[in-house]
mmCIF file of C-alpha atoms in Angstrom:
data_model
loop_
_atom_site.group_PDB
_atom_site.id
_atom_site.type_symbol
_atom_site.label_atom_id
_atom_site.label_comp_id
_atom_site.label_asym_id
_atom_site.label_seq_id
_atom_site.Cartn_x
_atom_site.Cartn_y
_atom_site.Cartn_z
ATOM 1 C CA UNK A 1 16.311 -12.355 -14.757
ATOM 2 C CA UNK A 2 15.932 -9.170 -12.756
ATOM 3 C CA UNK A 3 19.033 -7.909 -10.957
ATOM 4 C CA UNK A 4 18.846 -5.847 -7.797
ATOM 5 C CA UNK A 5 22.256 -4.226 -8.066
ATOM 6 C CA UNK A 6 24.705 -2.656 -5.609
ATOM 7 C CA UNK A 7 22.836 -3.729 -2.485
ATOM 8 C CA UNK A 8 24.894 -2.521 0.468
ATOM 9 C CA UNK A 9 25.868 -5.067 3.092
ATOM 10 C CA UNK A 10 26.499 -2.218 5.546
ATOM 11 C CA UNK A 11 25.120 1.324 5.619
ATOM 12 C CA UNK A 12 28.610 2.783 5.138
ATOM 13 C CA UNK A 13 29.190 0.287 2.322
ATOM 14 C CA UNK A 14 26.695 1.983 0.008
ATOM 15 C CA UNK A 15 27.936 3.940 -2.961
ATOM 16 C CA UNK A 16 25.384 6.730 -2.441
ATOM 17 C CA UNK A 17 22.822 7.580 0.247
ATOM 18 C CA UNK A 18 20.138 6.521 -2.260
ATOM 19 C CA UNK A 19 21.348 2.896 -2.575
ATOM 20 C CA UNK A 20 19.424 -0.099 -1.303
ATOM 21 C CA UNK A 21 20.772 -2.364 1.378
ATOM 22 C CA UNK A 22 20.255 -5.525 3.399
ATOM 23 C CA UNK A 23 22.190 -4.731 6.563
ATOM 24 C CA UNK A 24 19.089 -4.863 8.779
ATOM 25 C CA UNK A 25 16.283 -7.360 9.293
ATOM 26 C CA UNK A 26 13.806 -4.503 8.773
ATOM 27 C CA UNK A 27 14.871 -4.444 5.112
ATOM 28 C CA UNK A 28 13.789 -8.037 4.446
ATOM 29 C CA UNK A 29 10.042 -7.329 4.247
ATOM 30 C CA UNK A 30 10.172 -4.536 1.664
ATOM 31 C CA UNK A 31 12.689 -6.517 -0.401
ATOM 32 C CA UNK A 32 10.440 -9.579 -0.184
ATOM 33 C CA UNK A 33 7.510 -7.533 -1.547
ATOM 34 C CA UNK A 34 9.521 -6.571 -4.636
ATOM 35 C CA UNK A 35 10.784 -10.124 -5.127
ATOM 36 C CA UNK A 36 7.309 -11.634 -4.669
ATOM 37 C CA UNK A 37 5.951 -9.311 -7.350
ATOM 38 C CA UNK A 38 8.715 -10.288 -9.788
ATOM 39 C CA UNK A 39 8.082 -13.963 -9.042
ATOM 40 C CA UNK A 40 4.340 -13.431 -9.598
ATOM 41 C CA UNK A 41 5.191 -12.288 -13.120
ATOM 42 C CA UNK A 42 7.238 -15.418 -13.796
ATOM 43 C CA UNK A 43 10.602 -13.750 -13.250
ATOM 44 C CA UNK A 44 13.683 -14.778 -11.320
ATOM 45 C CA UNK A 45 15.640 -12.395 -9.094
ATOM 46 C CA UNK A 46 19.361 -12.013 -8.570
ATOM 47 C CA UNK A 47 20.732 -9.699 -5.923
ATOM 48 C CA UNK A 48 24.173 -8.150 -6.070
ATOM 49 C CA UNK A 49 25.706 -7.739 -2.617
ATOM 50 C CA UNK A 50 28.258 -4.980 -2.427
ATOM 51 C CA UNK A 51 30.493 -2.780 -0.323
ATOM 52 C CA UNK A 52 31.683 0.407 -2.014
ATOM 53 C CA UNK A 53 34.890 0.659 0.001
ATOM 54 C CA UNK A 54 36.793 3.869 -0.705
ATOM 55 C CA UNK A 55 34.180 4.872 -3.326
ATOM 56 C CA UNK A 56 31.434 5.120 -0.686
ATOM 57 C CA UNK A 57 29.469 8.212 0.320
ATOM 58 C CA UNK A 58 29.225 9.827 -3.087
ATOM 59 C CA UNK A 59 26.433 11.927 -4.511
ATOM 60 C CA UNK A 60 24.179 9.974 -6.875
ATOM 61 C CA UNK A 61 25.725 10.381 -10.358
ATOM 62 C CA UNK A 62 22.546 11.848 -11.842
ATOM 63 C CA UNK A 63 22.837 14.679 -9.280
ATOM 64 C CA UNK A 64 26.584 15.366 -9.356
ATOM 65 C CA UNK A 65 29.101 13.017 -10.944
ATOM 66 C CA UNK A 66 31.974 11.878 -8.680
ATOM 67 C CA UNK A 67 31.209 14.300 -5.805
ATOM 68 C CA UNK A 68 31.435 13.280 -2.154
ATOM 69 C CA UNK A 69 28.190 13.178 -0.170
ATOM 70 C CA UNK A 70 28.663 15.273 2.948
ATOM 71 C CA UNK A 71 26.787 14.613 6.173
ATOM 72 C CA UNK A 72 24.366 17.373 5.129
ATOM 73 C CA UNK A 73 23.594 15.345 1.976
ATOM 74 C CA UNK A 74 23.091 12.101 3.918
ATOM 75 C CA UNK A 75 26.680 10.929 3.467
ATOM 76 C CA UNK A 76 29.271 9.481 5.844
ATOM 77 C CA UNK A 77 32.612 10.905 4.630
ATOM 78 C CA UNK A 78 34.392 10.072 7.904
ATOM 79 C CA UNK A 79 33.229 6.426 7.889
ATOM 80 C CA UNK A 80 34.683 5.231 4.579
ATOM 81 C CA UNK A 81 36.775 2.048 4.615
ATOM 82 C CA UNK A 82 39.312 0.456 2.309
ATOM 83 C CA UNK A 83 42.191 -2.001 2.322
ATOM 84 C CA UNK A 84 44.600 0.933 2.743
ATOM 85 C CA UNK A 85 44.392 4.674 3.373
ATOM 86 C CA UNK A 86 44.541 5.475 -0.361
ATOM 87 C CA UNK A 87 41.766 7.740 -1.689
ATOM 88 C CA UNK A 88 39.953 6.872 -4.908
ATOM 89 C CA UNK A 89 40.795 10.257 -6.454
ATOM 90 C CA UNK A 90 41.695 13.825 -5.489
ATOM 91 C CA UNK A 91 38.051 14.652 -4.647
ATOM 92 C CA UNK A 92 37.533 11.582 -2.463
ATOM 93 C CA UNK A 93 38.029 11.244 1.262
ATOM 94 C CA UNK A 94 40.969 9.242 2.535
ATOM 95 C CA UNK A 95 39.484 5.905 3.623
ATOM 96 C CA UNK A 96 40.127 4.340 6.991
ATOM 97 C CA UNK A 97 42.298 1.240 6.621
ATOM 98 C CA UNK A 98 40.412 -1.887 7.629
ATOM 99 C CA UNK A 99 41.863 -3.762 10.566
ATOM 100 C CA UNK A 100 41.817 -7.552 10.635
ATOM 101 C CA UNK A 101 38.780 -7.354 12.922
ATOM 102 C CA UNK A 102 37.198 -4.962 10.427
ATOM 103 C CA UNK A 103 37.841 -7.463 7.638
ATOM 104 C CA UNK A 104 36.086 -10.152 9.704
ATOM 105 C CA UNK A 105 33.152 -7.755 10.100
ATOM 106 C CA UNK A 106 33.014 -7.318 6.302
ATOM 107 C CA UNK A 107 32.845 -11.105 5.803
ATOM 108 C CA UNK A 108 30.098 -11.319 8.447
ATOM 109 C CA UNK A 109 28.198 -8.447 6.807
ATOM 110 C CA UNK A 110 28.208 -10.279 3.443
ATOM 111 C CA UNK A 111 27.017 -13.483 5.165
ATOM 112 C CA UNK A 112 24.282 -11.667 7.099
ATOM 113 C CA UNK A 113 23.096 -9.838 3.967
ATOM 114 C CA UNK A 114 23.029 -13.123 2.036
ATOM 115 C CA UNK A 115 20.911 -14.718 4.788
ATOM 116 C CA UNK A 116 18.493 -11.784 4.550
ATOM 117 C CA UNK A 117 18.428 -12.106 0.753
ATOM 118 C CA UNK A 118 17.512 -15.781 1.127
ATOM 119 C CA UNK A 119 14.715 -14.860 3.542
ATOM 120 C CA UNK A 120 13.483 -12.294 1.009
ATOM 121 C CA UNK A 121 13.340 -15.031 -1.649
ATOM 122 C CA UNK A 122 16.125 -14.323 -4.134
ATOM 123 C CA UNK A 123 17.029 -16.936 -6.732
ATOM 124 C CA UNK A 124 20.674 -15.943 -7.321
ATOM 125 C CA UNK A 125 23.283 -14.094 -5.271
ATOM 126 C CA UNK A 126 26.102 -12.144 -6.873
ATOM 127 C CA UNK A 127 29.115 -10.800 -4.987
ATOM 128 C CA UNK A 128 30.227 -7.431 -6.374
ATOM 129 C CA UNK A 129 33.976 -7.735 -6.887
ATOM 130 C CA UNK A 130 34.516 -5.122 -9.622
ATOM 131 C CA UNK A 131 34.416 -1.431 -10.581
ATOM 132 C CA UNK A 132 36.880 -0.343 -7.914
ATOM 133 C CA UNK A 133 34.651 -1.189 -4.953
ATOM 134 C CA UNK A 134 35.940 -2.769 -1.736
ATOM 135 C CA UNK A 135 36.653 -6.334 -2.825
ATOM 136 C CA UNK A 136 38.172 -5.109 -6.090
ATOM 137 C CA UNK A 137 40.273 -2.639 -4.083
ATOM 138 C CA UNK A 138 41.802 -5.571 -2.202
ATOM 139 C CA UNK A 139 42.743 -7.195 -5.529
ATOM 140 C CA UNK A 140 44.614 -4.168 -6.849
ATOM 141 C CA UNK A 141 48.165 -3.331 -5.738
ATOM 142 C CA UNK A 142 47.279 0.313 -6.542
ATOM 143 C CA UNK A 143 44.707 0.537 -3.751
ATOM 144 C CA UNK A 144 45.997 -2.285 -1.540
ATOM 145 C CA UNK A 145 49.279 -1.343 0.150
ATOM 146 C CA UNK A 146 48.895 -3.827 2.997
ATOM 147 C CA UNK A 147 51.835 -5.901 4.217
ATOM 148 C CA UNK A 148 49.799 -8.547 6.071
ATOM 149 C CA UNK A 149 48.061 -11.676 4.731
ATOM 150 C CA UNK A 150 45.563 -9.466 2.812
ATOM 151 C CA UNK A 151 48.181 -7.575 0.807
ATOM 152 C CA UNK A 152 51.312 -8.050 -1.244
ATOM 153 C CA UNK A 153 51.138 -11.241 -3.299
ATOM 154 C CA UNK A 154 48.233 -12.091 -5.597
ATOM 155 C CA UNK A 155 47.293 -14.978 -3.291
ATOM 156 C CA UNK A 156 47.058 -12.574 -0.361
ATOM 157 C CA UNK A 157 45.127 -9.917 -2.289
ATOM 158 C CA UNK A 158 42.425 -12.430 -3.323
ATOM 159 C CA UNK A 159 42.091 -13.804 0.229
ATOM 160 C CA UNK A 160 39.109 -11.620 1.260
ATOM 161 C CA UNK A 161 37.166 -12.454 -1.903
ATOM 162 C CA UNK A 162 37.760 -16.175 -1.378
ATOM 163 C CA UNK A 163 36.755 -15.945 2.286
ATOM 164 C CA UNK A 164 33.468 -14.307 1.302
ATOM 165 C CA UNK A 165 32.802 -16.798 -1.513
ATOM 166 C CA UNK A 166 33.474 -19.735 0.843
ATOM 167 C CA UNK A 167 31.325 -18.229 3.617
ATOM 168 C CA UNK A 168 28.370 -17.614 1.276
ATOM 169 C CA UNK A 169 28.687 -21.030 -0.353
ATOM 170 C CA UNK A 170 28.329 -22.568 3.140
ATOM 171 C CA UNK A 171 24.978 -20.848 3.803
ATOM 172 C CA UNK A 172 23.173 -20.793 0.450
ATOM 173 C CA UNK A 173 21.403 -23.817 -1.025
ATOM 174 C CA UNK A 174 23.741 -26.149 -2.895
ATOM 175 C CA UNK A 175 21.828 -25.696 -6.149
ATOM 176 C CA UNK A 176 21.632 -21.880 -5.933
ATOM 177 C CA UNK A 177 23.894 -20.011 -8.326
ATOM 178 C CA UNK A 178 26.532 -17.796 -6.716
ATOM 179 C CA UNK A 179 27.963 -15.275 -9.159
ATOM 180 C CA UNK A 180 31.082 -13.172 -8.768
ATOM 181 C CA UNK A 181 31.295 -9.947 -10.732
#
């Protein structure tokens, strides 16, 4: 199984400017070419759909570990989003707190990216819900200071993850594996 990891569902959801994404229909064709080649070699392909949340817009770690990517370096330091306005660390930008409409846009972005992944021919979809990225940030009371239905109790903090899982399950084939990291 070949994994295409950390595939951004939105341009500002990438970890670094160098990350792949499926936020646009123009990205389906090139992704399909890669997947078709892997299939031609007898392989299966899983794609990991992700949103970096407050850890977005960083310099690729092989260039400068844990440094913010400025606009001059292709970054988007003013367009970083999280469950709350709590930065990842002292070097990181303070993220914009997602509104409820923004949360709906995140769910839609995961659904749209999954539809594009299906068009590109993936065999498995994985939702990235770990490593301190957006969905994981919602799970943690350290990064999630919300007082609405997406914060506070454990049931509220897992709400966004469950909404995305349910939305993807509705659009992918019944027999297709859906992983959650």
